[in-house]
XYZ file of C-alpha atoms in Angstrom:
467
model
C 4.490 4.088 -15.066
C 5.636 0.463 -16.849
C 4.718 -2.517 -15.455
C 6.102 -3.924 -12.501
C 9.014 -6.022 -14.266
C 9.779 -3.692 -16.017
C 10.127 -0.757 -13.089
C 11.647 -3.214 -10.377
C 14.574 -4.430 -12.941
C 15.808 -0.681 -12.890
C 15.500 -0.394 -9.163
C 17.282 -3.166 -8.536
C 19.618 -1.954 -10.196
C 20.039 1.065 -7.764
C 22.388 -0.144 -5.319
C 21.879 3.034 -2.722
C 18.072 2.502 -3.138
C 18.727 -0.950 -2.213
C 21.221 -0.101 0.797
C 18.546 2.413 2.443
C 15.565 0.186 2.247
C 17.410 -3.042 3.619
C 18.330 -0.672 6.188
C 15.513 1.015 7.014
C 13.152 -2.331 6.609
C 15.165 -4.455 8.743
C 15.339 -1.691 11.450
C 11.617 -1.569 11.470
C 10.303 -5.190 11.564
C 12.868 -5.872 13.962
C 11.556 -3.569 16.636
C 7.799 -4.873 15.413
C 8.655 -8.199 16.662
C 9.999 -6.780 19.912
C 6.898 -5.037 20.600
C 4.794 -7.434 19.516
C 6.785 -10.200 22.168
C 5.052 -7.856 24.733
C 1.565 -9.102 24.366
C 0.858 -12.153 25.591
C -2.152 -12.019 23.630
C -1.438 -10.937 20.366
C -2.682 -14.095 18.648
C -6.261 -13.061 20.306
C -6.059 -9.827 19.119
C -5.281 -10.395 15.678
C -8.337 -12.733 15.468
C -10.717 -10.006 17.053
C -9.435 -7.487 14.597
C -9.823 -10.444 11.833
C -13.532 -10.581 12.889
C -14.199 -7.066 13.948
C -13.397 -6.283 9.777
C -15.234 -9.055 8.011
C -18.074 -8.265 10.600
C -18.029 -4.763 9.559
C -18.132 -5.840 5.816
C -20.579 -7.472 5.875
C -22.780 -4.938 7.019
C -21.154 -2.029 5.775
C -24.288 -0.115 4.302
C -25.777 -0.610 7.964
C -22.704 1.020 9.768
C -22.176 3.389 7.027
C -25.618 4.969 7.314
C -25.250 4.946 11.164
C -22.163 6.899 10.575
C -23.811 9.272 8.881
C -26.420 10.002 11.344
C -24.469 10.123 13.741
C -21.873 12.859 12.324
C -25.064 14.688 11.312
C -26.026 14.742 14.593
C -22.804 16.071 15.736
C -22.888 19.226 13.344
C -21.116 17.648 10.456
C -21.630 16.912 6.878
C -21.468 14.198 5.244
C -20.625 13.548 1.490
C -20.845 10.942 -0.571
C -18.540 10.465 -3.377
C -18.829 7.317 -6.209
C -15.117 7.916 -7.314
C -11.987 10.122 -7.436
C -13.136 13.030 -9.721
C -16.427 12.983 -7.446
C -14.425 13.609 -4.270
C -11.986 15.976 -5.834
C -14.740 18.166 -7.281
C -16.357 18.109 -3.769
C -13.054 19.412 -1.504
C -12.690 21.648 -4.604
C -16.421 23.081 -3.478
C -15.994 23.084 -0.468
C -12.731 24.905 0.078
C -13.628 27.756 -2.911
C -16.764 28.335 -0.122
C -14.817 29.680 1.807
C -12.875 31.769 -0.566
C -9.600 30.234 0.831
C -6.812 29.800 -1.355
C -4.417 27.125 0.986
C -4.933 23.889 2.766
C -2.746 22.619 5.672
C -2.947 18.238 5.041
C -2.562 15.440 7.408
C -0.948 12.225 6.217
C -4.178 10.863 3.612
C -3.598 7.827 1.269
C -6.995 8.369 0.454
C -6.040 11.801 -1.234
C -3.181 10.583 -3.061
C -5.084 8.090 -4.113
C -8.051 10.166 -5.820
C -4.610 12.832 -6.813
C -6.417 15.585 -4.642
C -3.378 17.806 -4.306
C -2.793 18.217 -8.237
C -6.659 18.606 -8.438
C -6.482 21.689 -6.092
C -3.505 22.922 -8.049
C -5.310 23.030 -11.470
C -7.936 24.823 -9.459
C -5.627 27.493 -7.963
C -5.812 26.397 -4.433
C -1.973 25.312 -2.695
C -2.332 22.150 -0.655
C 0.678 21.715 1.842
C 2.048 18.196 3.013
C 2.578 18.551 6.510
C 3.746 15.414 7.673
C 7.472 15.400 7.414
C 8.348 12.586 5.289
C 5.175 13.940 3.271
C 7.144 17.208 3.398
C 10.218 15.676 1.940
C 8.428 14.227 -0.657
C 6.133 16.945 -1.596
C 9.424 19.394 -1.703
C 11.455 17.214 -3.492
C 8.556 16.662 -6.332
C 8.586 12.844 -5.970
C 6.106 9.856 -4.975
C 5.894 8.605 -2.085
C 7.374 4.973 -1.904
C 6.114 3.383 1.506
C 2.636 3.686 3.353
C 4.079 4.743 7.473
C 7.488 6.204 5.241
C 6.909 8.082 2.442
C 10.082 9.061 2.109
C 12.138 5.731 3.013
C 13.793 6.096 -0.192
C 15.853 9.324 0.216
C 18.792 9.456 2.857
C 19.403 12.244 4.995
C 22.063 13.423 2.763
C 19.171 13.974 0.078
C 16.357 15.287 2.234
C 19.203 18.122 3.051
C 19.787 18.944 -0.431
C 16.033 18.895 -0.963
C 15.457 21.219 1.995
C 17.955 23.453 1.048
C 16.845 23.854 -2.518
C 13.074 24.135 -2.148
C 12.094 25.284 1.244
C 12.230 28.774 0.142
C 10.353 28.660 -2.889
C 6.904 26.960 -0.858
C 7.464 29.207 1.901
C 10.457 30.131 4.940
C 13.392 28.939 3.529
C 15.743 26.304 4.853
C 18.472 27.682 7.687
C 21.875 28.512 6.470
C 24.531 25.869 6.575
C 22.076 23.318 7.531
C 23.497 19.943 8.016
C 22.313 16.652 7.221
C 21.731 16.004 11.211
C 18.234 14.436 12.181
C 17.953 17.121 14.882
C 18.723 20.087 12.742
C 16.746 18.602 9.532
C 13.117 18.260 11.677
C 13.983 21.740 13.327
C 14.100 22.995 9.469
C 10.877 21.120 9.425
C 9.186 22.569 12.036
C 9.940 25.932 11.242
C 9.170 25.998 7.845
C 5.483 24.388 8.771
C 4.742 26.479 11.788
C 3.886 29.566 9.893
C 1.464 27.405 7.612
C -0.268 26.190 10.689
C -0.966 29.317 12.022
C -2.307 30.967 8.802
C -4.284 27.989 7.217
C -8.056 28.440 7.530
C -8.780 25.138 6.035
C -7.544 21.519 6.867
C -7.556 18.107 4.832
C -7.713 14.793 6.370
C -8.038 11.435 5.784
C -9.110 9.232 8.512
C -7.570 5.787 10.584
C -10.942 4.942 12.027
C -14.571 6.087 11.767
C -17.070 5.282 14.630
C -20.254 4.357 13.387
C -21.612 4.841 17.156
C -20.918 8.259 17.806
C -19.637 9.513 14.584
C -16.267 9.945 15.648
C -13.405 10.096 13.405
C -9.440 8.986 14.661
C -6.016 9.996 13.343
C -2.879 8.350 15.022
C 0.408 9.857 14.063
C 3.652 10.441 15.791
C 4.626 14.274 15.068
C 1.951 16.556 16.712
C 1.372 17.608 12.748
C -2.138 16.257 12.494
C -3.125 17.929 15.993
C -2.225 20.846 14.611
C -4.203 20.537 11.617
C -7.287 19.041 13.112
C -7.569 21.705 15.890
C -6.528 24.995 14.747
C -8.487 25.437 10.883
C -11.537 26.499 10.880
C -12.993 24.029 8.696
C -11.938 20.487 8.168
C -12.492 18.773 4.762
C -11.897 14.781 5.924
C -11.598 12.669 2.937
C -12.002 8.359 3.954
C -12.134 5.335 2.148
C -15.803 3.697 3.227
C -14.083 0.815 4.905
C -12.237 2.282 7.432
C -15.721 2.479 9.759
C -15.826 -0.048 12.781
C -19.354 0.163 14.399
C -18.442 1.099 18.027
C -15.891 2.246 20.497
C -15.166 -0.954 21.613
C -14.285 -2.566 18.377
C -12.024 0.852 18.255
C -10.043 -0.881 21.418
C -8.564 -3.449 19.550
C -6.985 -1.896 16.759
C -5.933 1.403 19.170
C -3.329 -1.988 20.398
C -2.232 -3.806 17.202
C -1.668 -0.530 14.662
C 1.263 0.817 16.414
C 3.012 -2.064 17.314
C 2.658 -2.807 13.840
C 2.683 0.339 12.247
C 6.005 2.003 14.235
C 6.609 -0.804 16.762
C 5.633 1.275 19.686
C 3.147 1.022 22.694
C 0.820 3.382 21.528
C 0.965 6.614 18.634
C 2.212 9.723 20.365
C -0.807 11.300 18.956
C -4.105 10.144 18.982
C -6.397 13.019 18.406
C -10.585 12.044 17.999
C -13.187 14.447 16.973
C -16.859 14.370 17.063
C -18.492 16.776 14.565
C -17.934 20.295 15.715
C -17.966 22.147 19.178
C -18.788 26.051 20.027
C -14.960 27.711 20.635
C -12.804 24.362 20.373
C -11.539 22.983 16.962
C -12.692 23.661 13.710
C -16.460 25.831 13.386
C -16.925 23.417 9.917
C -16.692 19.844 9.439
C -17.324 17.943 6.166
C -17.285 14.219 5.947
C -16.411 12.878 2.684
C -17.193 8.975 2.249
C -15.220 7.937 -0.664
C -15.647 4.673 -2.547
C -13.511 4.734 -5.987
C -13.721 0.514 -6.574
C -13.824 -0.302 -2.868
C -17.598 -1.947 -3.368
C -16.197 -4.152 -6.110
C -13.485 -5.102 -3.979
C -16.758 -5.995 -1.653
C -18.106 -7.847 -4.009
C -15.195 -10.472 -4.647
C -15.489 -12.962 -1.950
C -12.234 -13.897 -2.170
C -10.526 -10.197 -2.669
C -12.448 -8.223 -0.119
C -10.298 -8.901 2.646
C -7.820 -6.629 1.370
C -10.332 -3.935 2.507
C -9.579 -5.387 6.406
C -6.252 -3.154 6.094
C -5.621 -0.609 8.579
C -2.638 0.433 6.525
C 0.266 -0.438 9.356
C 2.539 -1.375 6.395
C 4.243 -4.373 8.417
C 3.737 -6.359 5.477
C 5.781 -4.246 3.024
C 8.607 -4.360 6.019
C 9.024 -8.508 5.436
C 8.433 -8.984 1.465
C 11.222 -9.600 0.136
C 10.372 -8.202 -3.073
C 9.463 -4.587 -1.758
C 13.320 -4.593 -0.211
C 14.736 -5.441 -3.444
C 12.106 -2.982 -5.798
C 11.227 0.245 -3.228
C 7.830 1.247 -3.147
C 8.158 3.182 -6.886
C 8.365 0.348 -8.704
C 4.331 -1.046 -8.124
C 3.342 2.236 -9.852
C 0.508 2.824 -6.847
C 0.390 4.924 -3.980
C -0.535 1.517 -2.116
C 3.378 -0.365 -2.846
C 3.996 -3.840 -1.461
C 1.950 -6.575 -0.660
C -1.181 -4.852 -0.175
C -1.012 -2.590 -2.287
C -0.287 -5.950 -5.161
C -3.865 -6.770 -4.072
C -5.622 -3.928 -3.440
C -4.608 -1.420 -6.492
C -5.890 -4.161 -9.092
C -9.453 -4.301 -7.228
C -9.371 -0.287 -6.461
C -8.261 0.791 -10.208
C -8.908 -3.215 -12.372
C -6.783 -4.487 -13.955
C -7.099 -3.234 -18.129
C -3.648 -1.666 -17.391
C -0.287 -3.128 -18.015
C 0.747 -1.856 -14.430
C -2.640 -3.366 -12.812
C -2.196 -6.490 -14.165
C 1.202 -7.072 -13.579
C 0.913 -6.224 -9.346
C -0.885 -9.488 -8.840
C 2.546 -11.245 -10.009
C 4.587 -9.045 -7.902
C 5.353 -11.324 -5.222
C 6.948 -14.753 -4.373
C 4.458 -15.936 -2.496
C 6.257 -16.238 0.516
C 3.530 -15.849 2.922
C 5.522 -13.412 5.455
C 3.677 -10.128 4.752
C 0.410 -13.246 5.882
C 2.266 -14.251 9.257
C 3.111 -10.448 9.959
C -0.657 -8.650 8.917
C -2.163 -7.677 12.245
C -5.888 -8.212 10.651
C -4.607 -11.314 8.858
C -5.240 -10.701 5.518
C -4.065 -14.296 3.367
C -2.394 -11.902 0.640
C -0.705 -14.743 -1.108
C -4.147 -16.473 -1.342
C -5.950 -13.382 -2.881
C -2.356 -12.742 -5.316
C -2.947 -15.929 -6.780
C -7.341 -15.129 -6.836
C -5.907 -11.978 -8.977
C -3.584 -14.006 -10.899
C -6.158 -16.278 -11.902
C -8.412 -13.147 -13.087
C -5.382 -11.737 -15.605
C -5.030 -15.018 -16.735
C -8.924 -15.186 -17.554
C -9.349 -11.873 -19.407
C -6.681 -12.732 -21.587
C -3.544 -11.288 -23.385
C -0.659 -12.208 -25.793
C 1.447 -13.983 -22.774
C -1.586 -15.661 -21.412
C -3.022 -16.872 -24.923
C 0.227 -18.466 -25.702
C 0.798 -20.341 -21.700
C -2.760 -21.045 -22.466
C -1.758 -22.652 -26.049
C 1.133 -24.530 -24.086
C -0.656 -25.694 -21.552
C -3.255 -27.400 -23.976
C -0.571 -29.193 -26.335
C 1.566 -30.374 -23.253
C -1.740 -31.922 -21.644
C -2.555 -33.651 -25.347
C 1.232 -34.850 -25.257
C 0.515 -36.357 -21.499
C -2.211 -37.996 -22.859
C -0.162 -39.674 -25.262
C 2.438 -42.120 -23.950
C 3.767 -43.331 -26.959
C 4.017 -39.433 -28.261
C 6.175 -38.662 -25.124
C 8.409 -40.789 -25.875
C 9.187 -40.567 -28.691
C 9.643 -36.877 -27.640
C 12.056 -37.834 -25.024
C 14.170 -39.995 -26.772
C 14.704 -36.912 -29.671
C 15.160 -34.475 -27.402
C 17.973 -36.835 -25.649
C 19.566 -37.497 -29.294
C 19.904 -34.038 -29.691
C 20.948 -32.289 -26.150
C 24.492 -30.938 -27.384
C 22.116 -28.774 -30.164
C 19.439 -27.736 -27.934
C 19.626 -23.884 -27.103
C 21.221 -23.097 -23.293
C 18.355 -20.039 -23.062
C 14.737 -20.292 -23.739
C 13.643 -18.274 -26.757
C 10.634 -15.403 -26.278
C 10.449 -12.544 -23.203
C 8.284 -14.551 -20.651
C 10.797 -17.906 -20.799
C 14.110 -15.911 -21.376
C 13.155 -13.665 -18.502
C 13.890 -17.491 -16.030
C 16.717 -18.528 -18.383
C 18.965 -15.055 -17.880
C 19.396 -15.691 -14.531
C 19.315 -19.339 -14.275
C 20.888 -22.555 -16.333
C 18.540 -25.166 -18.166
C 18.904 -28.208 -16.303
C 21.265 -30.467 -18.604
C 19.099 -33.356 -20.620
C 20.112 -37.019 -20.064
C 22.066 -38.879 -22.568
C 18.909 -41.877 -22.058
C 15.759 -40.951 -21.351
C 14.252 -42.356 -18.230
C 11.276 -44.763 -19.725
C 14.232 -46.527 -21.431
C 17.326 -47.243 -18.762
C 14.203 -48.249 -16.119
C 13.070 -51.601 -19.363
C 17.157 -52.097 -19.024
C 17.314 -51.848 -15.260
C 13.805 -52.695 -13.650
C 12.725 -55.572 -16.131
């Protein structure tokens, strides 16, 4: 992927990209705020969640180990896994044991994240998306561009086309004459999955919340997909980033309220399934629990950064930033897009790359995806934290702003050298360029005029003015 400039210039220059996600962002954030109205305590409950997290954080080793026990004690296992080739190479295990050659998923940013599915493929084993917009995505051999809509970037137009092309070729083909229809595109859908749920013997998961108390693990969705996936394998691989653990059920309370008003602006998921380790004759016989970290304890470490690791992923933020409207979810080269994901891919991956360290500068520091965050994560205040780190560790563009900055503060210090500089640069306005020369300064001046320079400078009409 290019850096983020560089991506977001050509999808802003897709005016159908740009149609579907104004659409599909203002329909969403609008009926946020409606639900949100509801509570006359929403304020409160954005504070406990606030507290609940950094709580949680701060003791994470504590409630992680307690976690453990407790899933132990439940008849799971737990796994512990340093980074993304750790994790892959233990589902990888853990699915050849059982001489399976298919997984059924759930919706998991924590496996796109570590690239699970194309790690299973290399290894022989077929991992199916079963969440639709997942679906869509996975069928259509694309990336998924938002964190609650993976697919917000296709119309239903596409997704037909998709469906009709590639259904058949991953398993029961698409009807005939299918139609672009909502109704008739999730009956497709459904269809095309049910035989997969009823064959798979092995399920993947990620994870919303993980109890520390009782070892209980929560998935909230809104198609009766994960159910399916979580109840009828029998074994269940689930794969979660170490912060999602909040030490008991009543901590759980809170965010069970402010995730799906935030997340899909409704009362309460349609599906909120729980499981506790294993039980004789109900759900899966096998449960593994892997703990994945992959950069989330340096994230810890940063005092300023960590709260990034507060998010519960209801992607309210990327529904107000202007910027993600404008550039789609593609264009931050992450599976984490938007606001969050501008300050949480640079701690998760660093920021060495081109891509990393350009995310930090993805923004316009508006502050809306702040006012909006339901855990109230200050991600203008850790963009510019991360903007201050590029700008430390170097590069061309920052050794030159740094070289500016230096001469313009040795010019400041120097009255009689500024003006002397400001009565040239009047003298000889009608020669002076209209665009700034070099990438970083042209990139202001092709979109916007040079102010015009006085015919006096200032220092000299105030002595004829102001004596």
């Amino acid at each position: 992927m290019p850096a983020f400039p560089e991506a977001a210039r050509e999808a802003v220059g897709d005016a159908t990209l740009r149609a579907t996600l104004r659409h599909a962002t203002h329909t969403i954030r609008d009926k946020r705020a409606r639900a949100v109205a509801e509570l006359d305590d929403w304020a409160a409950l954005r504070e406990a969640g606030r507290r609940i997290k950094d709580e949680t954080l701060r003791h994470l080793d504590t409630h992680l180990l307690r976690l453990e026990e407790s899933v132990t004690a439940a008849g799971g296992t737990v796994h512990w896994a340093a980074d993304a080739a750790e994790a892959n190479r233990i589902v990888t295990g853990l699915v050849r044991a059982t001489g399976e050659t298919e997984v059924v998923k759930v919706k998991s940013m924590a496996t796109q994240e570590i690239g699970l599915n194309e790690h299973l493929e290399a290894e022989g084993i077929a991992a199916y998306e079963t969440d639709l917009a997942e679906l869509i995505v996975q069928l259509g051999e694309d990336r998924p561009s938002h964190i609650l809509v993976p697919a917000i970037h296709r119309n239903r137009g596409e997704i037909r086309d998709i469906f009709r092309e590639k259904m058949g070729s991953w398993g029961r083909p698409a009807p005939e004459g299918l139609s672009d229809a909502p109704a008739e595109l999730a009956e497709a859908a459904r269809l095309h999955l049910r035989e997969k749920f009823l064959r798979a013997k092995v399920g993947i998961s990620g994870a919303n919340f993980m109890v520390a108390e009782t070892g209980t693990l929560v998935v909230v969705e809104s198609e009766g997909n994960g159910r399916m996936c979580l109840t009828l394998p029998e074994t269940l691989i689930s794969v979660v980033g170490v912060e999602k653990v909040v030490p008991t059920w009543r901590d759980l309370e809170v965010f069970l309220q402010t995730l799906p008003r935030s997340s899909t602006a409704e009362r309460m998921n349609p599906y909120t399934s729980m499981w506790t380790g294993t039980a004789d004759g109900d759900g899966p016989g096998t449960f593994h629990l892997v703990l994945l970290d992959n950069g989330r304890t340096d994230a810890l470490a940063d005092e300023v950064g960590r709260q990034a690791l507060r998010c519960i992923r209801c992607s309210a933020c990327l529904n107000v930033c202007p910027v993600y409207e404008r550039a789609g979810g593609h264009a931050y080269g992450s599976v984490y897009p938007g606001p969050i994901g501008a300050i949480l891919t640079p701690q998760l991956r660093g920021t060495a790359s081109e891509v990393d360290a350009s995310l930090p500068y993805a923004s316009s520091l508006c502050g809306a995806c702040y006012e909006v965050c339901p855990v109230a994560i200050d991600i203008p205040e850790v963009l510019v934290h991360l903007r201050e780190r590029v700008a430390e560790e170097g590069g061309k563009g920052h050794r030159l702003e740094r070289a500016a900055i230096k001469a313009s503060t040795w010019v400041l210090d120097h009255p009689g050298v500024l003006a002397a500089g400001e009565r040239l640069a009047s003298a000889t306005r009608k020669a002076l360029p209209r665009r700034l020369p070099g990438p970083g300064a042209r990139q202001w001046t092709d979109h916007r005029d040079l102010p015009e320079l006085p015919a006096e400078p200032f220092r000299d009409w105030w002595k004829k003015n102001r004596t």
